[in-house]
Coordinates of C-alpha atoms in Angstrom, one line a residue:
M1 CA -24.2 44.6 -8.2
E2 CA -24.4 43.6 -4.7
T3 CA -27.1 40.8 -3.8
K4 CA -27.9 40.0 0.0
G5 CA -26.5 36.4 0.4
F6 CA -25.0 35.4 -2.5
T7 CA -21.5 35.9 -3.5
Q8 CA -19.9 39.7 -4.5
D9 CA -17.2 38.3 -7.1
G10 CA -20.4 37.1 -9.4
T11 CA -19.2 33.5 -9.2
V12 CA -22.4 30.9 -9.8
D13 CA -23.2 27.1 -9.8
L14 CA -22.7 24.3 -12.3
H15 CA -26.1 25.4 -13.9
G16 CA -25.3 29.3 -13.7
R17 CA -27.9 30.5 -11.2
P18 CA -25.9 32.7 -8.2
V19 CA -24.4 31.2 -5.6
L20 CA -25.6 31.4 -1.8
A21 CA -21.7 32.8 0.4
N22 CA -22.9 31.3 3.4
R23 CA -23.3 27.3 1.0
T24 CA -20.7 27.1 -0.8
G25 CA -16.8 27.5 -1.9
K26 CA -13.9 28.4 0.3
W27 CA -12.4 25.8 2.1
K28 CA -15.0 23.4 2.5
A29 CA -15.2 23.6 -1.3
C30 CA -11.7 23.3 -1.3
A31 CA -11.5 20.2 0.3
F32 CA -13.7 18.2 -2.4
L33 CA -10.2 19.1 -4.7
V34 CA -6.8 19.7 -2.4
G35 CA -7.3 14.6 -2.5
Y36 CA -7.1 14.8 -6.7
E37 CA -4.0 17.2 -6.6
A38 CA -2.1 14.8 -4.2
F39 CA -3.2 11.8 -5.7
E40 CA -2.4 13.3 -9.3
R41 CA 1.3 14.8 -7.5
M42 CA 1.4 11.2 -6.4
A43 CA 0.8 9.6 -10.3
F44 CA 3.4 12.7 -11.4
Y45 CA 6.1 11.9 -9.3
G46 CA 5.8 7.5 -9.5
I47 CA 6.1 8.2 -12.8
A48 CA 9.2 10.6 -12.8
S49 CA 11.1 10.5 -9.9
N50 CA 12.0 6.7 -11.2
L51 CA 11.3 7.1 -14.6
V52 CA 15.1 7.2 -15.1
N53 CA 15.7 3.4 -13.9
Y54 CA 13.3 2.5 -15.7
L55 CA 14.4 3.5 -19.2
T56 CA 18.2 2.0 -18.5
T57 CA 17.1 -0.7 -15.8
Q58 CA 13.8 -2.1 -18.6
L59 CA 14.5 -0.8 -21.4
H60 CA 17.9 -1.0 -21.7
E61 CA 18.7 2.9 -22.7
D62 CA 21.5 4.6 -22.6
T63 CA 22.1 7.5 -20.1
V64 CA 22.2 10.7 -22.1
S65 CA 19.0 8.8 -24.4
S66 CA 17.8 8.2 -20.4
V67 CA 17.6 11.7 -19.1
R68 CA 17.2 13.3 -22.8
N69 CA 13.5 11.2 -22.9
V70 CA 12.8 12.4 -19.1
N71 CA 12.9 15.4 -19.1
S72 CA 11.2 15.7 -23.2
W73 CA 8.1 13.7 -21.4
S74 CA 8.2 15.8 -18.2
G75 CA 8.8 19.3 -20.2
S76 CA 5.8 18.0 -22.0
V77 CA 3.8 17.8 -19.4
W78 CA 4.3 21.2 -17.6
I79 CA 3.8 22.4 -21.7
T80 CA 0.7 21.1 -22.5
P81 CA -1.6 23.1 -19.6
I82 CA -0.5 26.0 -22.2
L83 CA -3.5 24.6 -24.6
G84 CA -5.8 23.5 -21.9
A85 CA -5.6 27.1 -20.6
Y86 CA -7.0 28.2 -23.4
I87 CA -9.6 25.7 -24.3
A88 CA -10.5 27.0 -20.1
D89 CA -10.5 30.5 -20.4
T90 CA -11.9 30.7 -23.9
Y91 CA -14.6 27.8 -24.9
L92 CA -15.2 25.3 -22.1
G93 CA -14.2 26.6 -18.4
R94 CA -12.3 24.7 -15.9
F95 CA -14.6 22.1 -14.5
W96 CA -14.8 20.8 -18.4
T97 CA -11.5 21.2 -19.5
F98 CA -10.9 19.8 -16.3
T99 CA -13.7 17.0 -16.6
V100 CA -12.3 15.5 -19.9
S101 CA -9.0 15.5 -19.5
S102 CA -9.0 13.7 -16.1
L103 CA -10.6 10.7 -18.0
I104 CA -7.8 11.0 -21.2
Y105 CA -5.1 11.7 -18.0
I106 CA -6.8 8.0 -17.0
M107 CA -6.5 6.5 -19.4
G108 CA -2.7 7.1 -20.1
M109 CA -2.4 6.0 -16.6
I110 CA -3.9 2.0 -17.2
M111 CA -2.5 2.7 -20.4
L112 CA 0.9 3.2 -18.3
T113 CA 0.3 0.2 -15.6
T114 CA 0.0 -3.0 -18.5
A115 CA 2.8 -1.2 -20.8
V116 CA 5.3 -2.1 -17.8
S117 CA 2.2 -5.4 -15.9
L118 CA 2.0 -7.4 -19.4
K119 CA 5.7 -9.5 -20.9
S120 CA 4.4 -8.9 -24.3
L121 CA 5.1 -5.4 -23.7
K122 CA 8.6 -5.3 -22.7
P123 CA 11.8 -6.6 -23.3
T124 CA 12.9 -9.7 -23.1
C125 CA 16.1 -11.9 -21.1
T126 CA 18.1 -14.2 -21.2
N127 CA 20.9 -16.0 -19.0
G128 CA 21.1 -12.3 -17.9
I129 CA 21.0 -10.8 -21.1
C130 CA 18.3 -8.8 -22.2
N131 CA 17.2 -8.2 -25.6
K132 CA 16.9 -4.2 -26.8
A133 CA 12.9 -3.3 -26.3
S134 CA 10.8 -4.0 -30.1
T135 CA 9.6 -1.2 -31.7
L136 CA 6.7 -1.6 -30.1
Q137 CA 7.2 -1.9 -26.7
I138 CA 9.0 1.4 -27.8
A139 CA 5.8 3.2 -29.1
Y140 CA 2.9 0.9 -26.5
F141 CA 5.6 2.8 -23.5
Y142 CA 6.0 6.1 -25.0
T143 CA 1.9 6.6 -26.4
S144 CA 1.4 6.0 -22.3
L145 CA 3.5 8.6 -21.8
Y146 CA 2.2 10.5 -23.2
T147 CA -1.1 10.5 -23.1
I148 CA -0.5 11.6 -19.3
A149 CA 1.3 14.7 -20.5
I150 CA -2.2 15.5 -22.5
G151 CA -4.4 14.6 -19.4
A152 CA -2.5 16.7 -17.4
G153 CA -2.5 20.0 -20.2
G154 CA -6.3 19.6 -19.5
T155 CA -6.2 19.0 -15.5
K156 CA -2.7 21.0 -14.1
P157 CA -3.8 24.3 -15.1
N158 CA -7.5 23.8 -14.1
I159 CA -7.4 22.8 -10.8
S160 CA -5.3 25.1 -8.6
T161 CA -7.8 28.2 -10.8
F162 CA -9.9 26.4 -9.9
G163 CA -9.8 26.1 -5.9
A164 CA -8.8 29.7 -6.1
D165 CA -12.0 30.8 -8.0
Q166 CA -13.5 29.3 -4.5
F167 CA -12.8 33.0 -2.4
D168 CA -14.5 35.7 -3.1
D169 CA -11.9 38.8 -3.5
F170 CA -14.6 40.8 -3.0
N171 CA -15.2 39.9 0.4
P172 CA -12.2 40.6 2.6
H173 CA -12.6 37.6 5.2
E174 CA -12.6 35.2 1.7
K175 CA -9.6 37.3 0.8
E176 CA -7.6 37.1 3.7
L177 CA -8.0 32.9 3.7
K178 CA -7.3 33.2 0.0
V179 CA -3.7 34.3 1.0
S180 CA -2.8 31.5 2.8
F181 CA -4.8 29.0 -0.5
F182 CA -1.7 28.7 -2.6
N183 CA 0.5 27.3 0.5
W184 CA -2.1 24.6 1.4
W185 CA -2.9 23.8 -2.0
M186 CA 0.8 22.9 -2.8
F187 CA 1.0 21.5 0.6
S188 CA -1.4 18.5 -0.8
S189 CA 1.0 18.3 -3.9
F190 CA 3.7 17.3 -1.6
L191 CA 2.5 14.6 0.2
G192 CA 1.1 13.5 -2.6
A193 CA 4.9 13.3 -4.1
L194 CA 6.1 12.5 -0.1
F195 CA 4.5 9.0 -1.6
A196 CA 5.8 8.9 -4.7
T197 CA 9.7 9.0 -4.0
L198 CA 8.8 7.1 -0.6
G199 CA 6.0 4.9 -1.0
L200 CA 6.2 4.0 -5.0
V201 CA 9.9 4.2 -5.8
Y202 CA 10.6 1.7 -3.6
I203 CA 7.4 -0.9 -4.4
Q204 CA 8.9 -0.2 -8.4
E205 CA 12.2 -1.2 -7.8
N206 CA 11.3 -4.5 -5.1
L207 CA 7.4 -5.4 -5.4
G208 CA 6.8 -4.4 -9.1
W209 CA 6.0 -1.8 -11.1
G210 CA 2.8 -2.7 -12.3
L211 CA 2.2 -2.6 -9.2
G212 CA 4.2 0.5 -8.7
Y213 CA 1.8 2.7 -11.4
G214 CA -1.3 0.8 -10.2
I215 CA -2.0 2.4 -7.1
P216 CA -1.8 5.6 -8.3
T217 CA -4.3 4.7 -11.1
V218 CA -5.9 3.8 -8.6
G219 CA -5.8 6.3 -6.3
L220 CA -6.9 9.0 -8.8
L221 CA -10.0 7.2 -10.3
F222 CA -11.0 8.2 -6.3
S223 CA -10.1 11.5 -5.9
L224 CA -12.3 11.8 -9.3
L225 CA -15.2 10.3 -7.3
V226 CA -14.5 12.5 -4.9
F227 CA -14.2 15.5 -6.3
Y228 CA -17.0 15.3 -8.0
L229 CA -19.0 14.7 -4.9
G230 CA -18.5 18.8 -3.8
T231 CA -20.8 19.5 -7.4
P232 CA -23.2 21.3 -5.2
I233 CA -21.2 23.8 -3.3
Y234 CA -18.7 24.6 -6.5
R235 CA -18.3 28.1 -7.7
H236 CA -17.7 29.1 -10.6
K237 CA -16.1 31.8 -12.9
V238 CA -18.7 33.1 -15.6
R239 CA -16.9 34.3 -18.7
K240 CA -16.8 38.3 -19.6
T241 CA -15.2 37.9 -22.6
K242 CA -15.8 35.5 -25.3
S243 CA -11.7 35.1 -26.3
P244 CA -9.6 36.8 -23.7
T245 CA -6.8 36.6 -25.8
R246 CA -8.4 38.4 -28.6
D247 CA -6.6 41.8 -26.7
L248 CA -3.9 40.4 -27.0
I249 CA -3.8 40.1 -30.6
Q250 CA -5.7 42.8 -30.5
V251 CA -3.5 45.7 -28.9
P252 CA 0.1 45.2 -31.0
I253 CA -2.0 45.3 -33.9
T254 CA -3.2 48.9 -33.3
A255 CA -0.3 50.4 -31.2
F256 CA 1.4 49.6 -34.8
K257 CA -1.4 51.2 -37.2
N258 CA -0.9 54.3 -34.3
R259 CA 2.6 54.7 -34.2
K260 CA 2.7 58.1 -35.9
L261 CA -0.2 59.4 -33.1
Q262 CA 1.3 61.8 -30.8
L263 CA 1.2 60.0 -27.1
P264 CA -0.3 62.9 -24.7
N265 CA 1.0 64.2 -22.0
N266 CA -1.6 63.4 -19.7
P267 CA -2.5 59.4 -19.7
S268 CA -6.4 60.4 -18.5
Q269 CA -6.1 61.4 -22.5
L270 CA -6.1 58.6 -23.7
H271 CA -9.6 56.4 -24.9
E272 CA -11.5 54.3 -21.1
H273 CA -14.7 53.4 -20.1
E274 CA -16.6 55.3 -17.1
P275 CA -16.2 53.6 -14.0
Q276 CA -19.5 53.1 -14.5
H277 CA -19.4 50.6 -16.7
Y278 CA -17.1 48.1 -15.2
I279 CA -19.7 48.5 -12.4
N280 CA -22.5 47.9 -15.0
S281 CA -19.8 44.8 -16.5
G282 CA -18.7 42.9 -13.5
K283 CA -15.0 44.1 -14.7
R284 CA -12.3 44.4 -13.3
Q285 CA -10.6 48.6 -14.5
V286 CA -6.5 48.6 -14.5
H287 CA -5.1 51.5 -14.3
Y288 CA -2.6 52.5 -16.7
T289 CA 1.0 52.3 -15.5
P290 CA 4.7 53.6 -17.4
I291 CA 5.9 50.8 -18.9
F292 CA 5.6 49.9 -22.1
R293 CA 5.1 53.3 -23.3
F294 CA 4.2 51.2 -27.1
L295 CA 1.4 50.0 -26.4
D296 CA 0.1 53.4 -25.6
K297 CA -0.6 54.0 -28.5
A298 CA -3.5 51.6 -29.3
A299 CA -5.6 53.7 -26.1
V300 CA -5.2 57.0 -28.3
K301 CA -7.9 59.1 -29.7
D302 CA -8.0 59.3 -32.9
A303 CA -10.1 61.8 -35.0
N304 CA -10.0 60.5 -38.1
S305 CA -11.1 57.1 -37.6
R306 CA -14.1 55.4 -37.5
K307 CA -13.3 52.2 -34.6
P308 CA -12.9 53.3 -31.0
P309 CA -9.4 52.6 -30.1
C310 CA -8.5 50.6 -26.9
T311 CA -8.9 51.3 -24.1
V312 CA -6.8 52.0 -20.9
T313 CA -7.5 48.8 -19.6
Q314 CA -7.0 46.6 -22.6
V315 CA -3.5 47.9 -23.3
E316 CA -3.2 47.3 -19.4
G317 CA -3.5 43.7 -19.8
T318 CA -1.6 43.4 -22.9
K319 CA 1.1 44.9 -20.2
L320 CA 0.7 42.8 -17.4
V321 CA 1.0 39.9 -19.6
L322 CA 4.2 40.8 -21.6
G323 CA 5.8 41.7 -17.9
M324 CA 4.2 38.3 -16.7
L325 CA 6.9 37.7 -19.7
L326 CA 10.3 38.9 -18.6
I327 CA 9.6 36.9 -15.3
W328 CA 9.5 34.0 -17.2
L329 CA 12.4 34.5 -18.5
V330 CA 14.6 34.4 -15.4
T331 CA 13.1 31.4 -13.9
L332 CA 14.0 29.1 -16.7
I333 CA 17.7 28.4 -15.9
P334 CA 15.9 27.6 -12.0
S335 CA 13.8 25.1 -13.7
T336 CA 16.8 23.8 -15.2
I337 CA 19.0 23.4 -11.7
W338 CA 15.1 21.2 -10.2
A339 CA 15.2 19.0 -13.5
Q340 CA 17.8 17.5 -11.5
I341 CA 16.0 15.7 -8.7
N342 CA 14.7 13.3 -11.0
T343 CA 17.7 12.8 -13.3
L344 CA 21.0 13.7 -13.2
F345 CA 20.9 13.4 -9.3
V346 CA 19.5 10.2 -9.0
K347 CA 22.2 8.6 -11.5
Q348 CA 24.9 10.2 -9.5
G349 CA 22.7 8.4 -6.4
T350 CA 23.1 5.0 -8.0
T351 CA 27.0 5.1 -8.1
L352 CA 27.1 5.5 -4.3
D353 CA 27.0 2.9 -1.8
R354 CA 23.6 2.5 -0.1
S355 CA 23.6 0.2 2.5
I356 CA 21.2 1.3 5.8
G357 CA 22.4 -2.1 7.7
S358 CA 23.5 -5.7 6.2
S359 CA 19.8 -6.2 3.6
F360 CA 18.7 -2.8 3.0
Q361 CA 19.2 -0.7 0.3
I362 CA 17.8 3.1 -0.2
P363 CA 16.6 3.2 -4.0
P364 CA 18.3 6.2 -5.2
A365 CA 15.3 8.3 -6.1
S366 CA 13.8 7.3 -2.5
L367 CA 16.0 10.6 -1.6
G368 CA 13.9 12.8 -3.6
S369 CA 11.9 12.2 -0.5
F370 CA 13.9 14.7 1.3
V371 CA 13.3 17.6 -0.9
T372 CA 9.5 16.9 -0.3
L373 CA 9.7 16.2 3.5
S374 CA 11.5 19.9 4.1
M375 CA 8.5 21.2 1.4
L376 CA 6.1 19.5 4.7
L377 CA 7.9 21.3 7.0
S378 CA 8.4 24.8 5.5
V379 CA 5.4 25.1 4.7
P380 CA 3.8 25.5 8.3
M381 CA 7.0 27.6 9.3
Y382 CA 6.5 30.0 6.2
D383 CA 2.7 30.5 7.0
R384 CA 2.0 30.4 10.2
Y385 CA 5.9 31.7 11.7
F386 CA 7.7 34.2 8.6
V387 CA 4.6 35.8 7.0
P388 CA 3.0 37.0 10.4
F389 CA 6.6 38.5 11.5
M390 CA 7.5 39.8 8.0
R391 CA 4.0 41.5 7.9
S392 CA 5.0 42.8 11.2
K393 CA 7.9 44.4 10.2
T394 CA 6.9 45.6 5.9
G395 CA 3.3 46.1 6.6
N396 CA 2.3 43.8 3.6
P397 CA 0.1 41.2 4.6
R398 CA 1.9 39.0 2.2
G399 CA 5.0 39.7 4.7
I400 CA 7.0 40.1 1.8
T401 CA 6.4 40.4 -1.8
L402 CA 6.0 38.1 -4.8
L403 CA 8.8 38.7 -6.3
Q404 CA 10.9 39.5 -3.1
R405 CA 9.2 35.8 -2.9
L406 CA 11.3 34.4 -5.4
G407 CA 14.4 36.0 -5.1
I408 CA 15.3 34.0 -2.5
G409 CA 14.2 30.9 -3.7
F410 CA 16.2 31.7 -6.2
F411 CA 20.1 32.4 -4.0
I412 CA 18.9 29.2 -1.9
Q413 CA 18.8 27.2 -5.6
V414 CA 22.6 28.6 -6.5
I415 CA 23.4 27.7 -2.8
A416 CA 22.3 24.1 -3.6
I417 CA 23.9 23.4 -6.5
A418 CA 27.0 25.5 -5.5
I419 CA 26.9 21.7 -2.9
A420 CA 25.9 19.4 -5.3
Y421 CA 29.7 20.5 -6.5
A422 CA 31.2 19.9 -3.8
V423 CA 29.9 16.9 -3.7
E424 CA 30.9 15.6 -6.7
V425 CA 34.2 17.0 -6.6
R426 CA 34.6 15.1 -3.4
R427 CA 33.4 12.1 -5.4
M428 CA 35.7 12.4 -7.9
H429 CA 38.4 12.4 -5.3
V430 CA 37.0 9.4 -3.3
I431 CA 37.4 7.3 -7.0
R432 CA 40.7 8.5 -8.1
V433 CA 42.0 7.4 -4.4
H434 CA 40.7 4.1 -4.6
Q435 CA 41.0 3.5 -8.5
I436 CA 37.4 2.9 -9.3
V437 CA 36.6 2.6 -13.2
G438 CA 34.0 -0.1 -13.4
P439 CA 30.3 2.0 -14.9
K440 CA 28.5 -1.1 -11.9
E441 CA 31.4 -0.4 -8.8
I442 CA 29.9 1.0 -6.1
V443 CA 32.1 4.5 -4.7
P444 CA 33.1 3.5 -0.7
M445 CA 30.8 7.2 -0.1
N446 CA 27.2 7.6 1.4
I447 CA 24.4 8.5 -0.7
F448 CA 23.0 10.6 2.6
W449 CA 25.9 13.2 1.3
L450 CA 23.4 14.2 -1.2
L451 CA 20.5 15.2 0.7
P452 CA 22.2 18.4 1.8
Q453 CA 21.4 19.3 -1.8
Y454 CA 17.6 17.9 -1.6
V455 CA 17.3 19.2 1.7
L456 CA 17.9 22.9 0.0
L457 CA 16.0 22.3 -3.2
G458 CA 12.7 21.9 -0.9
I459 CA 13.0 24.7 0.8
A460 CA 14.1 26.8 -2.1
D461 CA 10.9 25.7 -3.7
V462 CA 8.7 27.0 -0.7
F463 CA 9.8 30.0 -2.0
N464 CA 9.9 30.1 -5.3
A465 CA 7.6 26.9 -7.0
I466 CA 4.8 28.5 -4.2
G467 CA 5.3 31.9 -5.1
L468 CA 5.3 31.3 -9.0
L469 CA 1.6 30.2 -9.2
E470 CA 0.8 33.0 -6.9
F471 CA 2.6 35.7 -8.6
F472 CA 1.1 34.4 -12.0
Y473 CA -1.9 34.1 -10.4
D474 CA -2.4 37.0 -9.1
Q475 CA -1.0 39.3 -11.6
S476 CA -3.0 38.0 -15.1
P477 CA -5.6 39.6 -17.0
E478 CA -9.0 38.9 -15.4
D479 CA -10.6 36.4 -17.8
M480 CA -6.9 34.9 -18.6
Q481 CA -6.2 33.7 -14.7
S482 CA -6.2 29.9 -16.4
L483 CA -3.7 30.7 -19.2
G484 CA -1.8 32.8 -16.3
T485 CA -1.3 29.7 -14.7
T486 CA 0.5 28.5 -17.4
F487 CA 3.4 30.7 -17.4
F488 CA 3.9 28.4 -14.3
T489 CA 3.4 25.5 -15.5
S490 CA 5.2 26.4 -18.7
G491 CA 8.3 27.4 -16.8
I492 CA 9.1 24.0 -15.4
G493 CA 8.2 22.8 -19.2
V494 CA 10.7 24.3 -21.2
G495 CA 13.4 24.6 -18.3
N496 CA 12.8 20.2 -18.6
F497 CA 13.6 20.7 -22.4
L498 CA 16.6 23.8 -21.5
N499 CA 18.5 20.6 -19.3
S500 CA 17.9 17.9 -22.4
F501 CA 19.3 19.9 -25.3
L502 CA 22.3 21.1 -22.3
V503 CA 22.8 17.3 -21.6
T504 CA 22.9 17.0 -25.0
L505 CA 25.2 19.5 -26.4
V506 CA 27.5 19.5 -24.1
D507 CA 27.8 15.4 -24.1
K508 CA 28.6 16.0 -27.8
I509 CA 30.7 19.0 -27.6
T510 CA 32.5 17.7 -24.3
G511 CA 32.9 14.3 -26.4
K512 CA 33.8 14.6 -29.3
G513 CA 37.2 12.5 -30.4
K514 CA 38.7 10.7 -28.4
N515 CA 37.8 13.1 -25.2
K516 CA 36.2 12.3 -22.3
S517 CA 32.7 13.3 -21.8
W518 CA 31.1 15.2 -19.1
I519 CA 27.9 13.3 -18.8
G520 CA 28.9 9.5 -19.7
D521 CA 26.9 6.6 -19.1
N522 CA 30.3 5.3 -16.8
L523 CA 29.2 7.9 -14.3
N524 CA 32.9 7.0 -12.4
D525 CA 34.9 7.8 -15.0
C526 CA 33.1 11.3 -17.0
H527 CA 33.2 15.1 -15.5
L528 CA 30.2 15.4 -13.7
D529 CA 31.3 18.2 -11.3
Y530 CA 32.4 20.2 -14.4
Y531 CA 28.3 19.9 -16.0
Y532 CA 27.2 21.2 -12.0
G533 CA 29.7 24.1 -12.5
F534 CA 29.1 24.8 -15.6
L535 CA 25.2 25.2 -13.9
L536 CA 26.5 27.1 -10.5
V537 CA 27.6 30.4 -13.0
I538 CA 24.6 29.8 -15.4
S539 CA 22.7 30.3 -11.9
T540 CA 24.8 32.8 -10.4
L541 CA 24.1 35.1 -13.6
N542 CA 20.4 34.1 -13.3
I543 CA 20.6 36.2 -10.0
G544 CA 21.3 39.2 -11.7
A545 CA 19.7 39.0 -14.6
F546 CA 16.1 38.0 -12.1
L547 CA 17.1 41.2 -10.2
W548 CA 17.1 43.8 -13.3
A549 CA 13.6 41.7 -14.5
S550 CA 12.0 42.5 -11.0
S551 CA 13.4 46.0 -10.6
K552 CA 11.7 46.8 -14.4
Y553 CA 8.0 45.3 -12.9
V554 CA 4.8 47.0 -12.3
Y555 CA 2.0 45.4 -10.4
K556 CA -1.2 45.6 -11.7
R557 CA -3.6 47.6 -10.0
E558 CA -7.2 47.2 -9.9
T559 CA -10.6 49.7 -9.5
K560 CA -13.5 46.8 -7.9
E561 CA -16.5 47.9 -6.8
V562 CA -17.3 48.3 -2.8
N563 CA -21.1 49.0 -3.2
E564 CA -23.4 50.7 -5.8
C565 CA -22.0 54.2 -4.2
C566 CA -18.5 54.0 -4.7
I567 CA -15.2 52.5 -6.3
E568 CA -11.9 51.0 -4.6
M569 CA -8.9 51.3 -6.1
E570 CA -6.2 48.5 -5.4
S571 CA -2.7 47.0 -6.1
K572 CA -4.0 43.2 -7.0
A573 CA -0.7 42.0 -5.6
L574 CA -1.0 44.2 -2.4
E575 CA 2.3 46.3 -3.1
I576 CA 2.8 48.6 -6.0
S577 CA 6.2 50.1 -5.9
P578 CA 7.2 49.9 -9.6
L579 CA 10.4 48.6 -8.0
G580 CA 9.3 45.2 -7.4
L581 CA 12.0 44.0 -4.7
Q582 CA 11.1 46.5 -2.5
V583 CA 8.0 46.1 0.1

């Protein structure tokens, strides 16, 4: 099915016509996409990194409520991509889903900018005494936030996968370029986050919240114009299945119906199309793996049934999703740790000495820029030095396996939360020595004590955040790659919800009666160190759970067409060991 000059993976242009490989796709197409990603991340982090301060200082919410509301909104931003990915994979495709959703996102940003700019939409203050926000003001503010969350649901899972679609897996040179794609894609994302945490946070606190939200709004509009300029050279994947998620329902149901049938001793006796079928259809055959064997009964041939059984490829697609779900579950605790950056770390910073010189005060949310800076420095080092060095040692084109990359990131996170715990113990010691009790009293301890935990979380993200995005895209069934990447976004979302749940639960349990809550409004008179210690314990236990899940995971193995007369089997993840942590 190879045609001279055209892409070999069957991609087309916006009008459904085959595209020439040398005129479309690759990095020249991605150049039009990365601008949107940078500005969108600038908008998101411009809101998320300082939202807890806006809620407490402008809307006058208490600490626990503000942390819960920040986590609920952030969680929604990362959860809604499940719906956006389903719509893209089943109905509209990535390009049109992104187009509609980006307009909703822009509308939400405009609403939010007006919510923080117009006096009628903000609480009023008289002689230093501020009124509580009215029901209308609160409703409009949160409607703006959740409009953004709905828009992000369609943009987040589709823009990165649309970028990855610009590289032809059947072309060895383009496949090599794709190995670095997610590293540099996230690099552009980090640039946007850096400007947000360094520039926008300062603007919000010193020049006005309206300007702080207005700048990314204008930036998003500009990046959308740039995105559409690249339309003639974009490649679009053709949907080969009308309902890609149908197999996820059909396979378990068929396996249950066939539960009394005997599995053959040889997997080759299970139902599967001839290789030529996959060559003619342009689909990829996925080969048998000896996991979740109860699903194999869906592919057992039954002489008494008129309806053909599921194919091995269909069964393996369902197995892939179950395997990814297993890995997804052990990413929830690391996502909960990551949620501290925009919540408790920021509130912790407000209690410390933030002075530089005699007049300049560091906005506490700006320390988040060190997460981004450490990422920006680490990504090129990882891509240009670490990967080639490890490749020479292991022979793996990625240097290390995808699950090894995640494991390293999770381990660094544990070190980071251990340091956060130690620093908080030190802060509490300084509070006792200086007999500080007031909620607004500044602890004589420099804010840069928090720097190591921020930097380490940034380095950890180079391994686990980028690694997770690549893992879920790479291991997804062919027709569900947008939906597959929502394993990445939903993990972060559920992590935020989990953090919100833990903060609320811990506050209620520890603050019963006359007991002092671990997480109170007055961080100078509570036990945040105990909460960090709790996070350290569950993070350490999660490492053990991750090692177990990795040992059970089997990577996807596909057959792809090389030319019209032969086929080639490949491991999609470039590692085929059943033990996920082995090279």
